[in-house]
PDB file of C-alpha atoms in Angstrom:
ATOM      1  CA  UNK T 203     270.752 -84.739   8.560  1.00 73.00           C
ATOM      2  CA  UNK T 204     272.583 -87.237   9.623  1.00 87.00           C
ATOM      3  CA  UNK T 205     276.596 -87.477   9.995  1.00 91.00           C
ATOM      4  CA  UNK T 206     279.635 -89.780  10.691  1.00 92.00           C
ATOM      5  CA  UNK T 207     282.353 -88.622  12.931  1.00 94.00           C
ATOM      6  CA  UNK T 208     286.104 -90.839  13.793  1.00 93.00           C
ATOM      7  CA  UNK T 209     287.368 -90.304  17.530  1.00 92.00           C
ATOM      8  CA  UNK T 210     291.127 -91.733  18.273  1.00 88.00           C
ATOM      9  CA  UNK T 211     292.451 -90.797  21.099  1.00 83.00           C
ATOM     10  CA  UNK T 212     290.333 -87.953  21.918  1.00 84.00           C
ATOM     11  CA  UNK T 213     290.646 -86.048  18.563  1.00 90.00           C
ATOM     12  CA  UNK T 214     288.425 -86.082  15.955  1.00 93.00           C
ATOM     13  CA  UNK T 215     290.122 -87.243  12.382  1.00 93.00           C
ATOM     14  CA  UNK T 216     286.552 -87.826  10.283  1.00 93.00           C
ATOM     15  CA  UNK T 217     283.890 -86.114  10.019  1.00 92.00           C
ATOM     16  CA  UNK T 218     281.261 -86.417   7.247  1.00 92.00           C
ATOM     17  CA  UNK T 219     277.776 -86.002   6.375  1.00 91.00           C
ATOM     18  CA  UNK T 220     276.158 -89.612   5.766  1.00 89.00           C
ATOM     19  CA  UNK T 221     272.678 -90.835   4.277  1.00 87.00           C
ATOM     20  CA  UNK T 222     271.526 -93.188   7.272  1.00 84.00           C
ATOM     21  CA  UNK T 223     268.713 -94.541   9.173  1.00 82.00           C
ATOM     22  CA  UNK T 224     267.466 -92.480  12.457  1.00 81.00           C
ATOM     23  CA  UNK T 225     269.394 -93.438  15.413  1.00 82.00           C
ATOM     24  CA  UNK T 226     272.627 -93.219  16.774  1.00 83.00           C
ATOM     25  CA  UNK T 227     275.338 -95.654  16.595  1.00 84.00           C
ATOM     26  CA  UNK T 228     278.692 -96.530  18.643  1.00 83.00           C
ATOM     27  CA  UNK T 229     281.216 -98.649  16.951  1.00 84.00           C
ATOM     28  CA  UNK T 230     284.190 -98.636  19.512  1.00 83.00           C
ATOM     29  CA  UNK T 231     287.438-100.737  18.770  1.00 85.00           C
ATOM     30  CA  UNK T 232     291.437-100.709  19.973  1.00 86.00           C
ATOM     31  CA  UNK T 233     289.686 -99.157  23.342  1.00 83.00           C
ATOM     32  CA  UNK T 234     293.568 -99.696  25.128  1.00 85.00           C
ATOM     33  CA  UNK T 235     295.908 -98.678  22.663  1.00 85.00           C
ATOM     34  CA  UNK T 236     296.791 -96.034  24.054  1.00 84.00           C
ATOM     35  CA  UNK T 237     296.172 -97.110  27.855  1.00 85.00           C
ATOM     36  CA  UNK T 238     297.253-100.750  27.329  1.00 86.00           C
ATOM     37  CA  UNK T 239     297.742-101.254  31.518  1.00 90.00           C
ATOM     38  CA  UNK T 240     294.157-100.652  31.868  1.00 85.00           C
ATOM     39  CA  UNK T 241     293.744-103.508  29.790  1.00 84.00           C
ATOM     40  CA  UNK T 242     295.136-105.212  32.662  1.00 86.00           C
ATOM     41  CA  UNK T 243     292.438-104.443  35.366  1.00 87.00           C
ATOM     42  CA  UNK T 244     289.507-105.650  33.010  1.00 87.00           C
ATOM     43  CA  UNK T 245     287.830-109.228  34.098  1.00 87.00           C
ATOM     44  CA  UNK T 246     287.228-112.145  31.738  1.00 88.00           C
ATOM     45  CA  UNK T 247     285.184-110.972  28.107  1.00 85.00           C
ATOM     46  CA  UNK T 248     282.050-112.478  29.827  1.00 87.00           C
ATOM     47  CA  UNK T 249     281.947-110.637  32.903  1.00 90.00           C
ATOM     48  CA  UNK T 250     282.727-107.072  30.666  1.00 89.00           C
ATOM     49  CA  UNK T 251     279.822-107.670  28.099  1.00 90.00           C
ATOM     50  CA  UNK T 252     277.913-108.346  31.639  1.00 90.00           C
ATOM     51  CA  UNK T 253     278.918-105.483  33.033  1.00 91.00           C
ATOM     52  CA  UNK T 254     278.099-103.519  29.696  1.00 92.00           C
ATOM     53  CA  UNK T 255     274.973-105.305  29.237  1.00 93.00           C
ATOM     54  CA  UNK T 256     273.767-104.046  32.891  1.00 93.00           C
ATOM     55  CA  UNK T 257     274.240-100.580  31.692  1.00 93.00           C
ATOM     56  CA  UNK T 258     272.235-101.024  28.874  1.00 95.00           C
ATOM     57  CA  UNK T 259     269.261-102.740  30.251  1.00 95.00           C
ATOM     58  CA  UNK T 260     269.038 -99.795  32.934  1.00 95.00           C
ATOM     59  CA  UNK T 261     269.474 -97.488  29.560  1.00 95.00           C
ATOM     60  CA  UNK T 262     266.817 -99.355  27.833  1.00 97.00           C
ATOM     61  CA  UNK T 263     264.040 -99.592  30.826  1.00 97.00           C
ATOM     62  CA  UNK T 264     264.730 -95.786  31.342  1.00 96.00           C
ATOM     63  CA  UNK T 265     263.549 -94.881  28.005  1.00 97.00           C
ATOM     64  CA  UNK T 266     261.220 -97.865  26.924  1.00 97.00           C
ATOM     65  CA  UNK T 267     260.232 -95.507  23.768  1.00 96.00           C
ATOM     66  CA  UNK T 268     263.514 -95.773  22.143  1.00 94.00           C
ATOM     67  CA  UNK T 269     265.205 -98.877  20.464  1.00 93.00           C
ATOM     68  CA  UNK T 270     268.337-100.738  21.679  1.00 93.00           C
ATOM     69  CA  UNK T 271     270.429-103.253  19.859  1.00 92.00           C
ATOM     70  CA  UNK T 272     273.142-104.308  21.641  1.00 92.00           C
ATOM     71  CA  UNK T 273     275.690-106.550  19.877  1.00 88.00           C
ATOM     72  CA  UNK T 274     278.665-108.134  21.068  1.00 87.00           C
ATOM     73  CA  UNK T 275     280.615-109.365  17.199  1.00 84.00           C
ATOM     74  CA  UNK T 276     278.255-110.900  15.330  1.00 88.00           C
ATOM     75  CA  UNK T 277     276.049-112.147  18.253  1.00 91.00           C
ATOM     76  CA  UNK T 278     272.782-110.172  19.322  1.00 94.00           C
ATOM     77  CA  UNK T 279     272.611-109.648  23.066  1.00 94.00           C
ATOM     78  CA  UNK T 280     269.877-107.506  23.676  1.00 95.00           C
ATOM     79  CA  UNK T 281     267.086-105.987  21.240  1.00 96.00           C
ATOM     80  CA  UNK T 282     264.673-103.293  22.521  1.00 96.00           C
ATOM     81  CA  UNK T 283     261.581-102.316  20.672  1.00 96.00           C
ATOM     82  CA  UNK T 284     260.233 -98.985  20.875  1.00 96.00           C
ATOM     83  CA  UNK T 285     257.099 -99.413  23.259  1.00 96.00           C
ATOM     84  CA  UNK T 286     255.571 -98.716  26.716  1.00 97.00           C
ATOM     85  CA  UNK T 287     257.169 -99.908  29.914  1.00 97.00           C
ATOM     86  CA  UNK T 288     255.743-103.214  30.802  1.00 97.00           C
ATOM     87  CA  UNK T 289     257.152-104.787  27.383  1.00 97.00           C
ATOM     88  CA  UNK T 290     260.633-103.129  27.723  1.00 97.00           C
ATOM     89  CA  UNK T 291     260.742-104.859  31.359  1.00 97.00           C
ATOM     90  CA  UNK T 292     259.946-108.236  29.278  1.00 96.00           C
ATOM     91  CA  UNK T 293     262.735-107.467  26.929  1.00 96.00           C
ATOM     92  CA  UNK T 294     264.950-107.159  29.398  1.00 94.00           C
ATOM     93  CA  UNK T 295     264.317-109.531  32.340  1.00 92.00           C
ATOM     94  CA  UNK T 296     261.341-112.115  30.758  1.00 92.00           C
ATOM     95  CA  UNK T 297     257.945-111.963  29.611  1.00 93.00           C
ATOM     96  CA  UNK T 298     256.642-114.440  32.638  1.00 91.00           C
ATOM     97  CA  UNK T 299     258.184-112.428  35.117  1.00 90.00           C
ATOM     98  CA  UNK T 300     256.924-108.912  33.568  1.00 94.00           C
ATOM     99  CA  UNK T 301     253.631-109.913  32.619  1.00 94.00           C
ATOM    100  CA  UNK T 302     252.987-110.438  36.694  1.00 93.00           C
ATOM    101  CA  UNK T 303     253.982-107.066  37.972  1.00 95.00           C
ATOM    102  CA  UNK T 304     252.066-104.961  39.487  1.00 96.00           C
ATOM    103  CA  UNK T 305     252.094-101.398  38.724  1.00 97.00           C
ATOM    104  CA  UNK T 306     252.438 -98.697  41.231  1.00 98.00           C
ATOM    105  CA  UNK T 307     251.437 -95.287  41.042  1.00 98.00           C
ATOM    106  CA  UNK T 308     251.681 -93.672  44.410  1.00 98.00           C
ATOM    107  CA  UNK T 309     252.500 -89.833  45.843  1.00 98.00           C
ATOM    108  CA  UNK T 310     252.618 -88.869  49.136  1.00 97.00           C
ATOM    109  CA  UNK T 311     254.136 -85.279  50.562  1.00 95.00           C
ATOM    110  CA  UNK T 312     256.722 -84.155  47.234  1.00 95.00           C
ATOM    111  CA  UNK T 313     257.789 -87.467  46.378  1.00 97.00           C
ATOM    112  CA  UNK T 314     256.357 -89.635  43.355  1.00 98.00           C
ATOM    113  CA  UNK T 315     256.826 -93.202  42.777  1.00 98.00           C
ATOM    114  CA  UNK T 316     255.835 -95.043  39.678  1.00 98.00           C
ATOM    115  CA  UNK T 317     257.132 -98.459  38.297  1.00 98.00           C
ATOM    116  CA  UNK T 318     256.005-101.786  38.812  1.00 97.00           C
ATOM    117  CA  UNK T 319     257.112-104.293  41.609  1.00 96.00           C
ATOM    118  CA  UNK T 320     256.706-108.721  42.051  1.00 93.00           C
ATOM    119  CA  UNK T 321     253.771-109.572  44.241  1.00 91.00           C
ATOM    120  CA  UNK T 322     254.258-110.777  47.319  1.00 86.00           C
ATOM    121  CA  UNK T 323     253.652-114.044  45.944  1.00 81.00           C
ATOM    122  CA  UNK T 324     256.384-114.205  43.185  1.00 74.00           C
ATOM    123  CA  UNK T 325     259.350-112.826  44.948  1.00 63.00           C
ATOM    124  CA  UNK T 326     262.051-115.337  43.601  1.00 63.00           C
ATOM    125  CA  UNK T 327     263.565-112.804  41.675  1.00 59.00           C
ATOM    126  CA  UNK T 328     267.529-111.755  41.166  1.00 65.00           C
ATOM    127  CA  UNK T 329     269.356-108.659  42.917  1.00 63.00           C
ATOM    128  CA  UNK T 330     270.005-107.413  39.634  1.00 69.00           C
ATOM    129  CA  UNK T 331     266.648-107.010  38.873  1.00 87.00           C
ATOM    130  CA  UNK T 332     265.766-104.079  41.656  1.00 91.00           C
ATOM    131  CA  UNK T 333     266.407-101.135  39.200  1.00 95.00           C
ATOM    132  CA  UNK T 334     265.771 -97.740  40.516  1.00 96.00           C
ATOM    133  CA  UNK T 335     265.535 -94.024  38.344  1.00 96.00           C
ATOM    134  CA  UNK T 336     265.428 -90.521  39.359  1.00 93.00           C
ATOM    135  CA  UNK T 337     263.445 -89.182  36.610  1.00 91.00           C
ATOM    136  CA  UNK T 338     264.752 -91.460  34.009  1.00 92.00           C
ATOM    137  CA  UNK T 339     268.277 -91.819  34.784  1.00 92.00           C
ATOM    138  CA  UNK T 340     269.942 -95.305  36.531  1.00 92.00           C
ATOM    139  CA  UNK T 341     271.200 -94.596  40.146  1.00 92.00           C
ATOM    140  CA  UNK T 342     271.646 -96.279  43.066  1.00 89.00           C
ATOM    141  CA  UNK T 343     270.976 -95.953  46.655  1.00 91.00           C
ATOM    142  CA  UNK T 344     271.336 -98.092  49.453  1.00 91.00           C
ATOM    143  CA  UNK T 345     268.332 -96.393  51.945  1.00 93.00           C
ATOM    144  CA  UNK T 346     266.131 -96.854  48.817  1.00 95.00           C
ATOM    145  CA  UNK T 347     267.279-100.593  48.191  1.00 92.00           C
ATOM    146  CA  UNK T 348     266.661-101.234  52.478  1.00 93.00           C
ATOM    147  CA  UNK T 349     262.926 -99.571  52.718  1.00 95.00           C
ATOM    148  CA  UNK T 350     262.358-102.350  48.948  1.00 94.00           C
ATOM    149  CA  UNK T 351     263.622-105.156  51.336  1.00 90.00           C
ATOM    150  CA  UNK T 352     261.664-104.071  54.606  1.00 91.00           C
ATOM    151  CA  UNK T 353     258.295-103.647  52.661  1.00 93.00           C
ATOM    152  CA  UNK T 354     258.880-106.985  51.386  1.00 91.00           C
ATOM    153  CA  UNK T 355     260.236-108.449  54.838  1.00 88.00           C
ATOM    154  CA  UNK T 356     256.619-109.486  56.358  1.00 87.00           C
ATOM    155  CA  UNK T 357     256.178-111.820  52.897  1.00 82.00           C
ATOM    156  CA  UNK T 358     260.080-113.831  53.527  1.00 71.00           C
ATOM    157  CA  UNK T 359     263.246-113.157  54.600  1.00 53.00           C
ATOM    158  CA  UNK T 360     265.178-114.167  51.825  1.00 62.00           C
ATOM    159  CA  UNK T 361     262.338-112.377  49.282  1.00 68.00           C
ATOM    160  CA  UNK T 362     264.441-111.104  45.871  1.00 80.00           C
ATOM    161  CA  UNK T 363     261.176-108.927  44.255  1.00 90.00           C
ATOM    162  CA  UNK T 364     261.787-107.747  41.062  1.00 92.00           C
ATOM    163  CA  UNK T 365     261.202-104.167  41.381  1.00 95.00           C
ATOM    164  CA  UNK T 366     261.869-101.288  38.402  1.00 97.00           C
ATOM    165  CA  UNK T 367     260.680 -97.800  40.460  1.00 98.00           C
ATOM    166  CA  UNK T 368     261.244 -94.602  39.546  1.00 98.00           C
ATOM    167  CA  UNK T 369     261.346 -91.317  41.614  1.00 97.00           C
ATOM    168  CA  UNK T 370     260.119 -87.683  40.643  1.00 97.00           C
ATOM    169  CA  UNK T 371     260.337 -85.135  43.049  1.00 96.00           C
ATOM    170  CA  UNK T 372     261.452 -81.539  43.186  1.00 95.00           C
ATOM    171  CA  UNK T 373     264.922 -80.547  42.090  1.00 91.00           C
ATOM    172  CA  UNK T 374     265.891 -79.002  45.865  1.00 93.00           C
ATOM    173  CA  UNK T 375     264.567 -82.132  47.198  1.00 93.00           C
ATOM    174  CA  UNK T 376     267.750 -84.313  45.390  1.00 91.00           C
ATOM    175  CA  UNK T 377     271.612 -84.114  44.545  1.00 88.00           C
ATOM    176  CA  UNK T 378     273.087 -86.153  41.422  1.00 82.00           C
ATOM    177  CA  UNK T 379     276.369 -85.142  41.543  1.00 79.00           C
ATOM    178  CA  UNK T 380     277.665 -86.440  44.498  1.00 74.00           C
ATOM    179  CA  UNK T 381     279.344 -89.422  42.553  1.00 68.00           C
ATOM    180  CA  UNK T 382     281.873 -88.885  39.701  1.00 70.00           C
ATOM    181  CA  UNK T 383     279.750 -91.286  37.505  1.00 68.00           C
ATOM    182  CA  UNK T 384     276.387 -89.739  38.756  1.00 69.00           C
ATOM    183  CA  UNK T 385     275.516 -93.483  40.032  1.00 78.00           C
ATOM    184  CA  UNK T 386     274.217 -92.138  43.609  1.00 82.00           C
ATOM    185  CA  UNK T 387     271.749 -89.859  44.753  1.00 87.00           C
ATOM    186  CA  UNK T 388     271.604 -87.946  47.669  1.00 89.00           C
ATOM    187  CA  UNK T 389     268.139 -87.076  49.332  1.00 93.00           C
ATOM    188  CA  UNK T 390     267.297 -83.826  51.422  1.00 93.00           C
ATOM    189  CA  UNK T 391     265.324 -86.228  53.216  1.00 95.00           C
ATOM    190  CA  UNK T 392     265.981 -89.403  53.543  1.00 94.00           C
ATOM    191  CA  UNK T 393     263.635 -90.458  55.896  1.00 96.00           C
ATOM    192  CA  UNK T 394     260.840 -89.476  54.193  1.00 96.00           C
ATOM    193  CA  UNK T 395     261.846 -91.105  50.761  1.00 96.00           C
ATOM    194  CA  UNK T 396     262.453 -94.028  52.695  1.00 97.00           C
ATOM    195  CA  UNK T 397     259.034 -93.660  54.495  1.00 97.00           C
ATOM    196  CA  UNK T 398     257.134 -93.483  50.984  1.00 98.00           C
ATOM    197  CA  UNK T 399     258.471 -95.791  48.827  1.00 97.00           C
ATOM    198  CA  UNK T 400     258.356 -98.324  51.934  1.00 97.00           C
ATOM    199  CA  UNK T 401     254.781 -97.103  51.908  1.00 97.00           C
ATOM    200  CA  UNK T 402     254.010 -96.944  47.995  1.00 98.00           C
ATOM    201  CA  UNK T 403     254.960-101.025  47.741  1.00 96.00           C
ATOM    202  CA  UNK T 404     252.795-101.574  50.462  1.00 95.00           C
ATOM    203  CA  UNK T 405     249.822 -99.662  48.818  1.00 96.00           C
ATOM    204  CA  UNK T 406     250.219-101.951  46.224  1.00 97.00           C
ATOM    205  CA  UNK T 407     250.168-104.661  47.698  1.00 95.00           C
ATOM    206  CA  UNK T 408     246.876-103.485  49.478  1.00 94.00           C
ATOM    207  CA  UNK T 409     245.158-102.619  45.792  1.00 93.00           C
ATOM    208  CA  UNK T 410     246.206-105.972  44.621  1.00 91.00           C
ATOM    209  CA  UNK T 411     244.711-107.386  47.267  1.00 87.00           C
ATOM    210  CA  UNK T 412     241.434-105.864  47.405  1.00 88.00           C
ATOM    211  CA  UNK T 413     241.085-106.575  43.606  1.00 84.00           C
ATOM    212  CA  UNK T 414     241.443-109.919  44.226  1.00 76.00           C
ATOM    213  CA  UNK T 415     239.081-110.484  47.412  1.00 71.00           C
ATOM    214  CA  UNK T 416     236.170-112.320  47.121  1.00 68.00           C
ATOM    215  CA  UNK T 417     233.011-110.272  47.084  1.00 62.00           C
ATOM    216  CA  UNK T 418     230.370-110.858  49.543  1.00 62.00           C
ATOM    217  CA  UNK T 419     226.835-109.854  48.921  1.00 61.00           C
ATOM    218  CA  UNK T 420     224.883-108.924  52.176  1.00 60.00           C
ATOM    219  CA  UNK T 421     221.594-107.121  50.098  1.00 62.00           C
ATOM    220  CA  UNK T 422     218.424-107.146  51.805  1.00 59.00           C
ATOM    221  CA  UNK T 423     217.843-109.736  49.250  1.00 57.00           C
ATOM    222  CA  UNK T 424     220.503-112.057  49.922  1.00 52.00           C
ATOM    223  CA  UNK T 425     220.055-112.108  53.736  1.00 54.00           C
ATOM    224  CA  UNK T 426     215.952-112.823  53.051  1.00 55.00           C
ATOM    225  CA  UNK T 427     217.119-116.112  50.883  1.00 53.00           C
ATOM    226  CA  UNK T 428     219.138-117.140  53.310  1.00 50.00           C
ATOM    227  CA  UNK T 429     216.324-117.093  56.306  1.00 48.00           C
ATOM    228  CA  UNK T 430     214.079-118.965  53.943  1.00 47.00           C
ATOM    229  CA  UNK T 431     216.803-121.201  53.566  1.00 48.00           C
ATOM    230  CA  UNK T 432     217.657-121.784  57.302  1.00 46.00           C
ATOM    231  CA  UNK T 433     213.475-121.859  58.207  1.00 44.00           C
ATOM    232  CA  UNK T 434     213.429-124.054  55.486  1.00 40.00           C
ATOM    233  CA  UNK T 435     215.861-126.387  57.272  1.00 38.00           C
ATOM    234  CA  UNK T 436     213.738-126.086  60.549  1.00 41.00           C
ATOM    235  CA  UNK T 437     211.107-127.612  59.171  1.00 43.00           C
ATOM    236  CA  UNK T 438     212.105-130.039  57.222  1.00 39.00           C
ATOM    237  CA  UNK T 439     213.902-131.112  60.365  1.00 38.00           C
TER     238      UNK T 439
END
């Protein structure tokens, strides 16, 4: 079923069923008319949509499996198409960027992390593109954003890593509501989150690292070729 419902001013004044696509859609207009001194706190029209647009982004990374279209009149800003992480991350911040991430998967004690982060070699990246979830939903928290910076610290000083992590642990272990707009998180713990996700980029880094190494073969068979080789040598010398 689906269904079309008119808000003004916090009444509802329509309400109808409606044959329409699956999804939900927001059409907001007049936002002030009511409040029109508000009006007078907002920034320029480009620093709003930015604003907005930040909101969606973390929306549309949180939930990769759902589509976003987010339209400012006439003009596209951001399309999302339903997928798995890696390509919502493209969506959102670039497809050169994403496409070098490295993913992390990493538990230690109660606390999960999961996401994907820049390697220590690409760390040009923008503030705004640290995101950070507790189980799916945007927050924000500043011991979280320092142990991100220290992991990184040993790579450059000035490194901006692109990180999008996300935290699971259990529910006595966290508190959402300790900001009006449920922005902020407050651990039972600190430390300790601090301690593993500080240690869960710098597993990564490690995996990435040993993938990457040369391998060096020391078989019985290799270290007889190379005695032949050096007797070899001898005599010919």
């Amino acid at each position: 079923e689906s269904g079309r419902i008119v808000v003004k001013g916090g009444e509802i004044i329509e309400k109808e069923d409606i044959q329409a696509s699956r999804g939900t859609t927001f059409l907001v207009e007049d936002l002030f008319y009511n409040t029109p001194v508000r009006r007078t706190f907002l920034g320029s029209e480009t620093s709003e949509c930015s604003r907005i647009l930040d909101i969606v982004l973390k929306t549309a990374i949180s939930h990769p499996e759902i589509r976003f279209d987010y339209k400012v009149g006439d003009r596209t800003v951001f399309t999302g198409v339903p997928g798995e992480l890696r390509s919502r991350i493209a969506e959102a911040i670039g497809s050169k960027v994403a496409k070098g991430l490295l993913p992390v998967d990493y538990t230690e004690a109660v606390v999960h992390v999961t996401g994907y982060i820049s390697p220590t070699t690409e760390t040009n990246g923008k503030r705004n593109h640290q995101f950070l979830f507790m189980r799916n939903r945007p927050i924000e928290n500043k011991m979280v954003s320092k142990a991100v910076s220290q992991a990184y610290e040993p790579y450059g000083a000035q490194c901006k890593p692109v990180t999008v992590l996300f935290l699971d642990m259990p529910d006595m272990e966290f508190d959402i509501n300790v900001h009006p707009a449920k922005r902020e998180v407050r651990f039972a713990n600190g430390n300790l989150v601090f301690l593993v996700v500080t240690h869960a980029i710098r597993d990564t880094f490690t995996k990435d690292l040993e993938a990457h190494s040369p391998i060096i073969d020391l078989s019985d068979e290799f270290m007889g070729e190379s005695k032949i080789g050096r007797a070899s040598c001898r005599e010919r010398v």
